[in-house]
Amino acid sequence: MEWVLTEDGTPTLFHPGYREAYHPRQGALLQARRLYLEKTLTHLYPAPRVLEVGFGLGVNFRAALESALERGVRLRYLAVEKAPLPREVLEAARLPLPRAEGVFREILEAWPEARFRGPWGELRLLFADVAQAELPPFWASAVYLDPFSPKANPEAWSAPVLLKLRLALRAGGRLATYSAQGAFRRALRGAGFRVHRVRGVGKREWTVGIAVGPLPAPGR
Ligand SMILES: C[S@@+](CC[C@H](N)C(=O)[O-])C[C@H]1O[C@@H](n2cnc3c(N)ncnc32)[C@H](O)[C@@H]1O
């Protein structure tokens, strides 16, 4: 895998198997803040509970943690990751987040463990394919759907996975993702989300799904 510097000065990796980078060229941290944190309102929740598909370099985790530490609230973060990166790689991906980086260094000392806890909150990792993972029901205030693209990584965007994510969200919780693909948006609607196209930063559109209204009938 090869390091690439994104336009906001934060690093990402290019994955030769998927032939995609872990983050957009416009900015790894930019996307974490403007899309995942802000479009799910994680930065406003008094006790955010985030469920992430694809922990990757932990950029989204660290952005959410920085926001929680700045506000003095506890973060609970559950990430599903089927191919965890080695500690040395995560250590090399430094971010300009003074509070979160200190906690992340401590986490990396014991990486990869399934659970980390501290006064800042809790990080749990399910080292599994999201299609097989068991998720806690009605738990999350936010879902960060961040696998590689639907074209390169289709199993992570499938209808059964989207339904599972819907069931893991609390009422009114929000799912955010960079993908604006039509087939994905239809599947998201079919999984019981109210779907919104939102303007992206450095990209025309992102997608937000809100967990409101009835769940789809069983068997759909
Ligand atoms: C775009 S990167 C995620 C970047 C990450 N969110 C961050 O903040 O650095 C995609 C990640 O999804 C993981 N992934 C891909 N398919 C998956 C699946 N089916 N289940 C769980 N994780 C998956 C990959 O291993 C990779 O780490």
PDB file of C-alpha atoms and ligand atoms in Angstrom:
ATOM      1  CA  MET A   1       0.000   0.000   0.000  1.00  0.00           C
ATOM      2  CA  GLU A   2       1.164   3.476  -0.819  1.00  0.00           C
ATOM      3  CA  TRP A   3       0.876   6.709   1.193  1.00  0.00           C
ATOM      4  CA  VAL A   4      -0.824   9.679  -0.456  1.00  0.00           C
ATOM      5  CA  LEU A   5      -1.085  13.200   0.976  1.00  0.00           C
ATOM      6  CA  THR A   6      -4.579  14.632   0.591  1.00  0.00           C
ATOM      7  CA  GLU A   7      -5.246  18.297  -0.166  1.00  0.00           C
ATOM      8  CA  ASP A   8      -5.908  19.287   3.463  1.00  0.00           C
ATOM      9  CA  GLY A   9      -2.461  17.971   4.398  1.00  0.00           C
ATOM     10  CA  THR A  10      -3.673  14.754   6.059  1.00  0.00           C
ATOM     11  CA  PRO A  11      -2.484  11.340   4.875  1.00  0.00           C
ATOM     12  CA  THR A  12      -4.319   8.463   3.276  1.00  0.00           C
ATOM     13  CA  LEU A  13      -3.404   5.097   1.770  1.00  0.00           C
ATOM     14  CA  PHE A  14      -4.004   3.721  -1.681  1.00  0.00           C
ATOM     15  CA  HIS A  15      -5.269   0.124  -1.579  1.00  0.00           C
ATOM     16  CA  PRO A  16      -4.038  -1.774  -4.639  1.00  0.00           C
ATOM     17  CA  GLY A  17      -6.626  -4.568  -4.235  1.00  0.00           C
ATOM     18  CA  TYR A  18      -9.649  -2.220  -4.311  1.00  0.00           C
ATOM     19  CA  ARG A  19      -7.734   0.250  -6.515  1.00  0.00           C
ATOM     20  CA  GLU A  20      -9.062   3.064  -4.343  1.00  0.00           C
ATOM     21  CA  ALA A  21      -7.728   5.302  -1.599  1.00  0.00           C
ATOM     22  CA  TYR A  22      -9.022   5.159   1.974  1.00  0.00           C
ATOM     23  CA  HIS A  23     -10.060   8.832   1.733  1.00  0.00           C
ATOM     24  CA  PRO A  24     -10.863  11.379  -0.970  1.00  0.00           C
ATOM     25  CA  ARG A  25      -8.037  13.435  -2.439  1.00  0.00           C
ATOM     26  CA  GLN A  26      -9.741  16.639  -1.176  1.00  0.00           C
ATOM     27  CA  GLY A  27      -8.937  15.707   2.418  1.00  0.00           C
ATOM     28  CA  ALA A  28      -9.126  12.769   4.820  1.00  0.00           C
ATOM     29  CA  LEU A  29      -9.789  14.938   7.870  1.00  0.00           C
ATOM     30  CA  LEU A  30     -11.977  17.320   5.880  1.00  0.00           C
ATOM     31  CA  GLN A  31     -14.327  14.471   4.971  1.00  0.00           C
ATOM     32  CA  ALA A  32     -14.316  13.112   8.531  1.00  0.00           C
ATOM     33  CA  ARG A  33     -15.410  16.475   9.935  1.00  0.00           C
ATOM     34  CA  ARG A  34     -17.716  17.866   7.287  1.00  0.00           C
ATOM     35  CA  LEU A  35     -19.440  14.621   6.339  1.00  0.00           C
ATOM     36  CA  TYR A  36     -19.310  12.014   9.081  1.00  0.00           C
ATOM     37  CA  LEU A  37     -19.184  14.228  12.154  1.00  0.00           C
ATOM     38  CA  GLU A  38     -21.379  17.127  11.073  1.00  0.00           C
ATOM     39  CA  LYS A  39     -23.949  15.470   8.806  1.00  0.00           C
ATOM     40  CA  THR A  40     -24.794  12.969  11.551  1.00  0.00           C
ATOM     41  CA  LEU A  41     -24.814  15.732  14.202  1.00  0.00           C
ATOM     42  CA  THR A  42     -22.257  13.758  16.231  1.00  0.00           C
ATOM     43  CA  HIS A  43     -20.673  17.109  17.125  1.00  0.00           C
ATOM     44  CA  LEU A  44     -23.886  18.159  18.909  1.00  0.00           C
ATOM     45  CA  TYR A  45     -24.978  15.000  20.747  1.00  0.00           C
ATOM     46  CA  PRO A  46     -24.445  15.090  24.532  1.00  0.00           C
ATOM     47  CA  ALA A  47     -23.535  11.359  24.523  1.00  0.00           C
ATOM     48  CA  PRO A  48     -22.716  10.308  20.952  1.00  0.00           C
ATOM     49  CA  ARG A  49     -22.770   6.631  20.016  1.00  0.00           C
ATOM     50  CA  VAL A  50     -21.182   6.017  16.665  1.00  0.00           C
ATOM     51  CA  LEU A  51     -21.303   2.833  14.605  1.00  0.00           C
ATOM     52  CA  GLU A  52     -18.762   2.787  11.784  1.00  0.00           C
ATOM     53  CA  VAL A  53     -18.390   0.433   8.853  1.00  0.00           C
ATOM     54  CA  GLY A  54     -14.686   0.472   7.972  1.00  0.00           C
ATOM     55  CA  PHE A  55     -12.322   1.736  10.699  1.00  0.00           C
ATOM     56  CA  GLY A  56      -9.408   2.035   8.240  1.00  0.00           C
ATOM     57  CA  LEU A  57      -6.851   4.552   9.492  1.00  0.00           C
ATOM     58  CA  GLY A  58      -9.129   5.696  12.303  1.00  0.00           C
ATOM     59  CA  VAL A  59      -9.494   9.200  10.879  1.00  0.00           C
ATOM     60  CA  ASN A  60     -13.247   9.368  11.492  1.00  0.00           C
ATOM     61  CA  PHE A  61     -12.786   7.948  14.986  1.00  0.00           C
ATOM     62  CA  ARG A  62     -10.167  10.536  15.867  1.00  0.00           C
ATOM     63  CA  ALA A  63     -12.243  13.410  14.460  1.00  0.00           C
ATOM     64  CA  ALA A  64     -15.246  12.290  16.550  1.00  0.00           C
ATOM     65  CA  LEU A  65     -13.029  11.865  19.604  1.00  0.00           C
ATOM     66  CA  GLU A  66     -11.485  15.331  19.204  1.00  0.00           C
ATOM     67  CA  SER A  67     -14.961  16.844  19.067  1.00  0.00           C
ATOM     68  CA  ALA A  68     -16.090  14.896  22.156  1.00  0.00           C
ATOM     69  CA  LEU A  69     -12.958  15.869  24.100  1.00  0.00           C
ATOM     70  CA  GLU A  70     -13.342  19.539  23.150  1.00  0.00           C
ATOM     71  CA  ARG A  71     -16.922  19.469  24.414  1.00  0.00           C
ATOM     72  CA  GLY A  72     -16.201  17.383  27.514  1.00  0.00           C
ATOM     73  CA  VAL A  73     -18.630  14.594  26.540  1.00  0.00           C
ATOM     74  CA  ARG A  74     -18.025  10.843  26.459  1.00  0.00           C
ATOM     75  CA  LEU A  75     -17.832   9.085  23.101  1.00  0.00           C
ATOM     76  CA  ARG A  76     -18.944   5.515  22.510  1.00  0.00           C
ATOM     77  CA  TYR A  77     -17.672   4.182  19.195  1.00  0.00           C
ATOM     78  CA  LEU A  78     -18.226   0.744  17.664  1.00  0.00           C
ATOM     79  CA  ALA A  79     -16.340   0.027  14.454  1.00  0.00           C
ATOM     80  CA  VAL A  80     -16.656  -2.972  12.154  1.00  0.00           C
ATOM     81  CA  GLU A  81     -13.437  -3.686  10.267  1.00  0.00           C
ATOM     82  CA  LYS A  82     -12.690  -6.811   8.306  1.00  0.00           C
ATOM     83  CA  ALA A  83      -9.030  -6.074   7.537  1.00  0.00           C
ATOM     84  CA  PRO A  84      -7.456  -4.092  10.401  1.00  0.00           C
ATOM     85  CA  LEU A  85      -4.290  -2.218   9.499  1.00  0.00           C
ATOM     86  CA  PRO A  86      -1.115  -2.984  11.462  1.00  0.00           C
ATOM     87  CA  ARG A  87      -0.115  -0.738  14.348  1.00  0.00           C
ATOM     88  CA  GLU A  88       2.934   0.713  12.518  1.00  0.00           C
ATOM     89  CA  VAL A  89       0.686   1.916   9.708  1.00  0.00           C
ATOM     90  CA  LEU A  90      -1.813   3.532  12.088  1.00  0.00           C
ATOM     91  CA  GLU A  91       1.075   5.144  13.996  1.00  0.00           C
ATOM     92  CA  ALA A  92       2.372   6.729  10.816  1.00  0.00           C
ATOM     93  CA  ALA A  93      -0.975   8.371   9.988  1.00  0.00           C
ATOM     94  CA  ARG A  94      -0.663  11.482  12.161  1.00  0.00           C
ATOM     95  CA  LEU A  95      -3.461  14.023  12.338  1.00  0.00           C
ATOM     96  CA  PRO A  96      -3.485  17.626  13.622  1.00  0.00           C
ATOM     97  CA  LEU A  97      -5.844  16.755  16.490  1.00  0.00           C
ATOM     98  CA  PRO A  98      -3.973  17.540  19.713  1.00  0.00           C
ATOM     99  CA  ARG A  99      -6.411  15.927  22.155  1.00  0.00           C
ATOM    100  CA  ALA A 100      -7.404  12.838  20.192  1.00  0.00           C
ATOM    101  CA  GLU A 101      -3.867  11.977  19.093  1.00  0.00           C
ATOM    102  CA  GLY A 102      -2.763  11.447  22.710  1.00  0.00           C
ATOM    103  CA  VAL A 103      -5.597   8.978  23.339  1.00  0.00           C
ATOM    104  CA  PHE A 104      -4.982   7.274  19.986  1.00  0.00           C
ATOM    105  CA  ARG A 105      -1.284   6.699  20.879  1.00  0.00           C
ATOM    106  CA  GLU A 106      -2.424   4.921  24.065  1.00  0.00           C
ATOM    107  CA  ILE A 107      -4.896   2.811  22.081  1.00  0.00           C
ATOM    108  CA  LEU A 108      -2.182   1.827  19.633  1.00  0.00           C
ATOM    109  CA  GLU A 109       0.007   0.448  22.411  1.00  0.00           C
ATOM    110  CA  ALA A 110      -2.501  -2.402  22.782  1.00  0.00           C
ATOM    111  CA  TRP A 111      -3.696  -2.530  19.136  1.00  0.00           C
ATOM    112  CA  PRO A 112      -5.486  -4.653  17.915  1.00  0.00           C
ATOM    113  CA  GLU A 113      -7.751  -5.322  20.916  1.00  0.00           C
ATOM    114  CA  ALA A 114     -11.517  -5.577  20.791  1.00  0.00           C
ATOM    115  CA  ARG A 115     -12.134  -2.923  23.442  1.00  0.00           C
ATOM    116  CA  PHE A 116     -10.482   0.237  24.731  1.00  0.00           C
ATOM    117  CA  ARG A 117     -11.816   2.374  27.555  1.00  0.00           C
ATOM    118  CA  GLY A 118     -10.830   5.574  29.278  1.00  0.00           C
ATOM    119  CA  PRO A 119     -12.255   8.743  30.782  1.00  0.00           C
ATOM    120  CA  TRP A 120     -12.856   9.823  27.154  1.00  0.00           C
ATOM    121  CA  GLY A 121     -15.308   6.933  26.531  1.00  0.00           C
ATOM    122  CA  GLU A 122     -15.066   3.593  24.754  1.00  0.00           C
ATOM    123  CA  LEU A 123     -13.899   2.178  21.426  1.00  0.00           C
ATOM    124  CA  ARG A 124     -15.061  -1.306  20.496  1.00  0.00           C
ATOM    125  CA  LEU A 125     -13.951  -3.147  17.380  1.00  0.00           C
ATOM    126  CA  LEU A 126     -15.658  -6.004  15.623  1.00  0.00           C
ATOM    127  CA  PHE A 127     -13.007  -7.541  13.410  1.00  0.00           C
ATOM    128  CA  ALA A 128     -15.464  -9.039  10.942  1.00  0.00           C
ATOM    129  CA  ASP A 129     -17.194  -8.558   7.637  1.00  0.00           C
ATOM    130  CA  VAL A 130     -20.164  -6.270   8.298  1.00  0.00           C
ATOM    131  CA  ALA A 131     -22.345  -8.716   6.364  1.00  0.00           C
ATOM    132  CA  GLN A 132     -21.711 -11.271   9.138  1.00  0.00           C
ATOM    133  CA  ALA A 133     -21.342  -8.984  12.147  1.00  0.00           C
ATOM    134  CA  GLU A 134     -23.921  -8.902  14.909  1.00  0.00           C
ATOM    135  CA  LEU A 135     -24.810  -5.316  15.772  1.00  0.00           C
ATOM    136  CA  PRO A 136     -26.538  -4.017  18.916  1.00  0.00           C
ATOM    137  CA  PRO A 137     -30.197  -3.128  18.246  1.00  0.00           C
ATOM    138  CA  PHE A 138     -31.388   0.508  18.537  1.00  0.00           C
ATOM    139  CA  TRP A 139     -27.975   1.543  19.871  1.00  0.00           C
ATOM    140  CA  ALA A 140     -26.348   4.164  17.633  1.00  0.00           C
ATOM    141  CA  SER A 141     -26.987   7.892  17.307  1.00  0.00           C
ATOM    142  CA  ALA A 142     -24.912   7.872  14.107  1.00  0.00           C
ATOM    143  CA  VAL A 143     -23.738   5.445  11.442  1.00  0.00           C
ATOM    144  CA  TYR A 144     -20.624   6.268   9.444  1.00  0.00           C
ATOM    145  CA  LEU A 145     -20.896   4.111   6.331  1.00  0.00           C
ATOM    146  CA  ASP A 146     -17.343   4.256   5.001  1.00  0.00           C
ATOM    147  CA  PRO A 147     -16.273   1.136   3.107  1.00  0.00           C
ATOM    148  CA  PHE A 148     -14.646   1.410  -0.320  1.00  0.00           C
ATOM    149  CA  SER A 149     -17.077   2.342  -3.110  1.00  0.00           C
ATOM    150  CA  PRO A 150     -20.214   0.309  -3.918  1.00  0.00           C
ATOM    151  CA  LYS A 151     -18.556  -0.717  -7.179  1.00  0.00           C
ATOM    152  CA  ALA A 152     -15.316  -1.928  -5.576  1.00  0.00           C
ATOM    153  CA  ASN A 153     -16.744  -3.206  -2.276  1.00  0.00           C
ATOM    154  CA  PRO A 154     -20.387  -4.226  -2.984  1.00  0.00           C
ATOM    155  CA  GLU A 155     -21.011  -6.553  -0.028  1.00  0.00           C
ATOM    156  CA  ALA A 156     -20.697  -3.673   2.439  1.00  0.00           C
ATOM    157  CA  TRP A 157     -23.519  -1.726   0.700  1.00  0.00           C
ATOM    158  CA  SER A 158     -25.985  -4.591   0.220  1.00  0.00           C
ATOM    159  CA  ALA A 159     -29.665  -4.367   1.206  1.00  0.00           C
ATOM    160  CA  PRO A 160     -29.273  -6.815   4.154  1.00  0.00           C
ATOM    161  CA  VAL A 161     -26.371  -4.741   5.528  1.00  0.00           C
ATOM    162  CA  LEU A 162     -28.357  -1.495   5.194  1.00  0.00           C
ATOM    163  CA  LEU A 163     -31.287  -3.057   7.040  1.00  0.00           C
ATOM    164  CA  LYS A 164     -28.923  -4.203   9.780  1.00  0.00           C
ATOM    165  CA  LEU A 165     -27.597  -0.638  10.092  1.00  0.00           C
ATOM    166  CA  ARG A 166     -31.151   0.733  10.236  1.00  0.00           C
ATOM    167  CA  LEU A 167     -31.946  -1.655  13.096  1.00  0.00           C
ATOM    168  CA  ALA A 168     -28.804  -0.592  14.937  1.00  0.00           C
ATOM    169  CA  LEU A 169     -29.822   3.092  14.883  1.00  0.00           C
ATOM    170  CA  ARG A 170     -31.978   4.756  17.490  1.00  0.00           C
ATOM    171  CA  ALA A 171     -35.057   6.647  16.295  1.00  0.00           C
ATOM    172  CA  GLY A 172     -33.979   9.844  14.563  1.00  0.00           C
ATOM    173  CA  GLY A 173     -30.369   8.672  14.221  1.00  0.00           C
ATOM    174  CA  ARG A 174     -28.492   9.496  11.027  1.00  0.00           C
ATOM    175  CA  LEU A 175     -26.385   7.523   8.602  1.00  0.00           C
ATOM    176  CA  ALA A 176     -23.884   9.466   6.496  1.00  0.00           C
ATOM    177  CA  THR A 177     -21.824   8.338   3.537  1.00  0.00           C
ATOM    178  CA  TYR A 178     -19.841   9.824   0.684  1.00  0.00           C
ATOM    179  CA  SER A 179     -21.587   7.690  -1.927  1.00  0.00           C
ATOM    180  CA  ALA A 180     -24.300   9.278  -4.071  1.00  0.00           C
ATOM    181  CA  GLN A 181     -24.899   6.172  -6.190  1.00  0.00           C
ATOM    182  CA  GLY A 182     -28.540   5.791  -7.304  1.00  0.00           C
ATOM    183  CA  ALA A 183     -28.838   2.036  -6.668  1.00  0.00           C
ATOM    184  CA  PHE A 184     -27.396   2.497  -3.189  1.00  0.00           C
ATOM    185  CA  ARG A 185     -29.823   5.324  -2.404  1.00  0.00           C
ATOM    186  CA  ARG A 186     -32.785   3.210  -3.501  1.00  0.00           C
ATOM    187  CA  ALA A 187     -31.583   0.337  -1.315  1.00  0.00           C
ATOM    188  CA  LEU A 188     -31.192   2.767   1.599  1.00  0.00           C
ATOM    189  CA  ARG A 189     -34.797   3.891   1.155  1.00  0.00           C
ATOM    190  CA  GLY A 190     -35.863   0.237   0.953  1.00  0.00           C
ATOM    191  CA  ALA A 191     -34.108  -0.396   4.275  1.00  0.00           C
ATOM    192  CA  GLY A 192     -36.361   2.147   6.001  1.00  0.00           C
ATOM    193  CA  PHE A 193     -34.333   5.366   5.849  1.00  0.00           C
ATOM    194  CA  ARG A 194     -35.564   8.811   4.850  1.00  0.00           C
ATOM    195  CA  VAL A 195     -32.927   9.639   2.265  1.00  0.00           C
ATOM    196  CA  HIS A 196     -31.452  13.110   1.680  1.00  0.00           C
ATOM    197  CA  ARG A 197     -29.005  14.260  -0.958  1.00  0.00           C
ATOM    198  CA  VAL A 198     -26.666  16.751   0.661  1.00  0.00           C
ATOM    199  CA  ARG A 199     -24.100  18.994  -0.953  1.00  0.00           C
ATOM    200  CA  GLY A 200     -20.596  17.583  -0.588  1.00  0.00           C
ATOM    201  CA  VAL A 201     -17.378  19.452   0.061  1.00  0.00           C
ATOM    202  CA  GLY A 202     -15.007  18.745  -2.805  1.00  0.00           C
ATOM    203  CA  LYS A 203     -17.657  16.376  -4.213  1.00  0.00           C
ATOM    204  CA  ARG A 204     -21.029  17.243  -5.712  1.00  0.00           C
ATOM    205  CA  GLU A 205     -23.209  15.201  -3.362  1.00  0.00           C
ATOM    206  CA  TRP A 206     -23.126  13.028  -0.271  1.00  0.00           C
ATOM    207  CA  THR A 207     -25.979  10.971   1.198  1.00  0.00           C
ATOM    208  CA  VAL A 208     -27.676  11.128   4.573  1.00  0.00           C
ATOM    209  CA  GLY A 209     -30.293   8.611   5.711  1.00  0.00           C
ATOM    210  CA  ILE A 210     -32.451   9.336   8.753  1.00  0.00           C
ATOM    211  CA  ALA A 211     -33.982   6.544  10.823  1.00  0.00           C
ATOM    212  CA  VAL A 212     -37.572   7.765  10.915  1.00  0.00           C
ATOM    213  CA  GLY A 213     -40.845   6.110  10.046  1.00  0.00           C
ATOM    214  CA  PRO A 214     -41.718   2.459   9.830  1.00  0.00           C
ATOM    215  CA  LEU A 215     -39.212  -0.325   9.416  1.00  0.00           C
ATOM    216  CA  PRO A 216     -39.566  -2.300   6.197  1.00  0.00           C
ATOM    217  CA  ALA A 217     -41.886  -5.296   6.384  1.00  0.00           C
ATOM    218  CA  PRO A 218     -40.066  -8.596   7.077  1.00  0.00           C
ATOM    219  CA  GLY A 219     -39.122 -10.488   3.932  1.00  0.00           C
ATOM    220  CA  ARG A 220     -38.374  -7.367   1.881  1.00  0.00           C
TER     221      ARG A 220
HETATM  222  C1  LIG B   1     -12.492   3.867   2.949  1.00  0.00           C
HETATM  223  S1  LIG B   1     -11.694   2.884   4.159  1.00  0.00           S
HETATM  224  C2  LIG B   1     -12.288   3.542   5.707  1.00  0.00           C
HETATM  225  C3  LIG B   1     -11.579   4.767   6.213  1.00  0.00           C
HETATM  226  C4  LIG B   1     -11.845   4.997   7.689  1.00  0.00           C
HETATM  227  N1  LIG B   1     -13.249   5.170   7.962  1.00  0.00           N
HETATM  228  C5  LIG B   1     -11.049   6.099   8.333  1.00  0.00           C
HETATM  229  O1  LIG B   1     -11.627   6.962   8.999  1.00  0.00           O
HETATM  230  O2  LIG B   1      -9.813   6.090   8.204  1.00  0.00           O
HETATM  231  C6  LIG B   1     -12.656   1.383   4.033  1.00  0.00           C
HETATM  232  C7  LIG B   1     -12.449   0.363   5.130  1.00  0.00           C
HETATM  233  O3  LIG B   1     -13.543  -0.560   5.070  1.00  0.00           O
HETATM  234  C8  LIG B   1     -13.074  -1.849   5.368  1.00  0.00           C
HETATM  235  N2  LIG B   1     -14.040  -2.809   4.820  1.00  0.00           N
HETATM  236  C9  LIG B   1     -14.266  -3.086   3.521  1.00  0.00           C
HETATM  237  N3  LIG B   1     -15.254  -3.997   3.385  1.00  0.00           N
HETATM  238  C10 LIG B   1     -15.670  -4.289   4.633  1.00  0.00           C
HETATM  239  C11 LIG B   1     -16.650  -5.182   5.147  1.00  0.00           C
HETATM  240  N4  LIG B   1     -17.387  -5.940   4.333  1.00  0.00           N
HETATM  241  N5  LIG B   1     -16.817  -5.265   6.481  1.00  0.00           N
HETATM  242  C12 LIG B   1     -16.044  -4.500   7.326  1.00  0.00           C
HETATM  243  N6  LIG B   1     -15.091  -3.648   6.886  1.00  0.00           N
HETATM  244  C13 LIG B   1     -14.902  -3.539   5.566  1.00  0.00           C
HETATM  245  C14 LIG B   1     -11.708  -1.869   4.700  1.00  0.00           C
HETATM  246  O4  LIG B   1     -10.890  -2.904   5.223  1.00  0.00           O
HETATM  247  C15 LIG B   1     -11.192  -0.475   4.984  1.00  0.00           C
HETATM  248  O5  LIG B   1     -10.462  -0.447   6.181  1.00  0.00           O
END
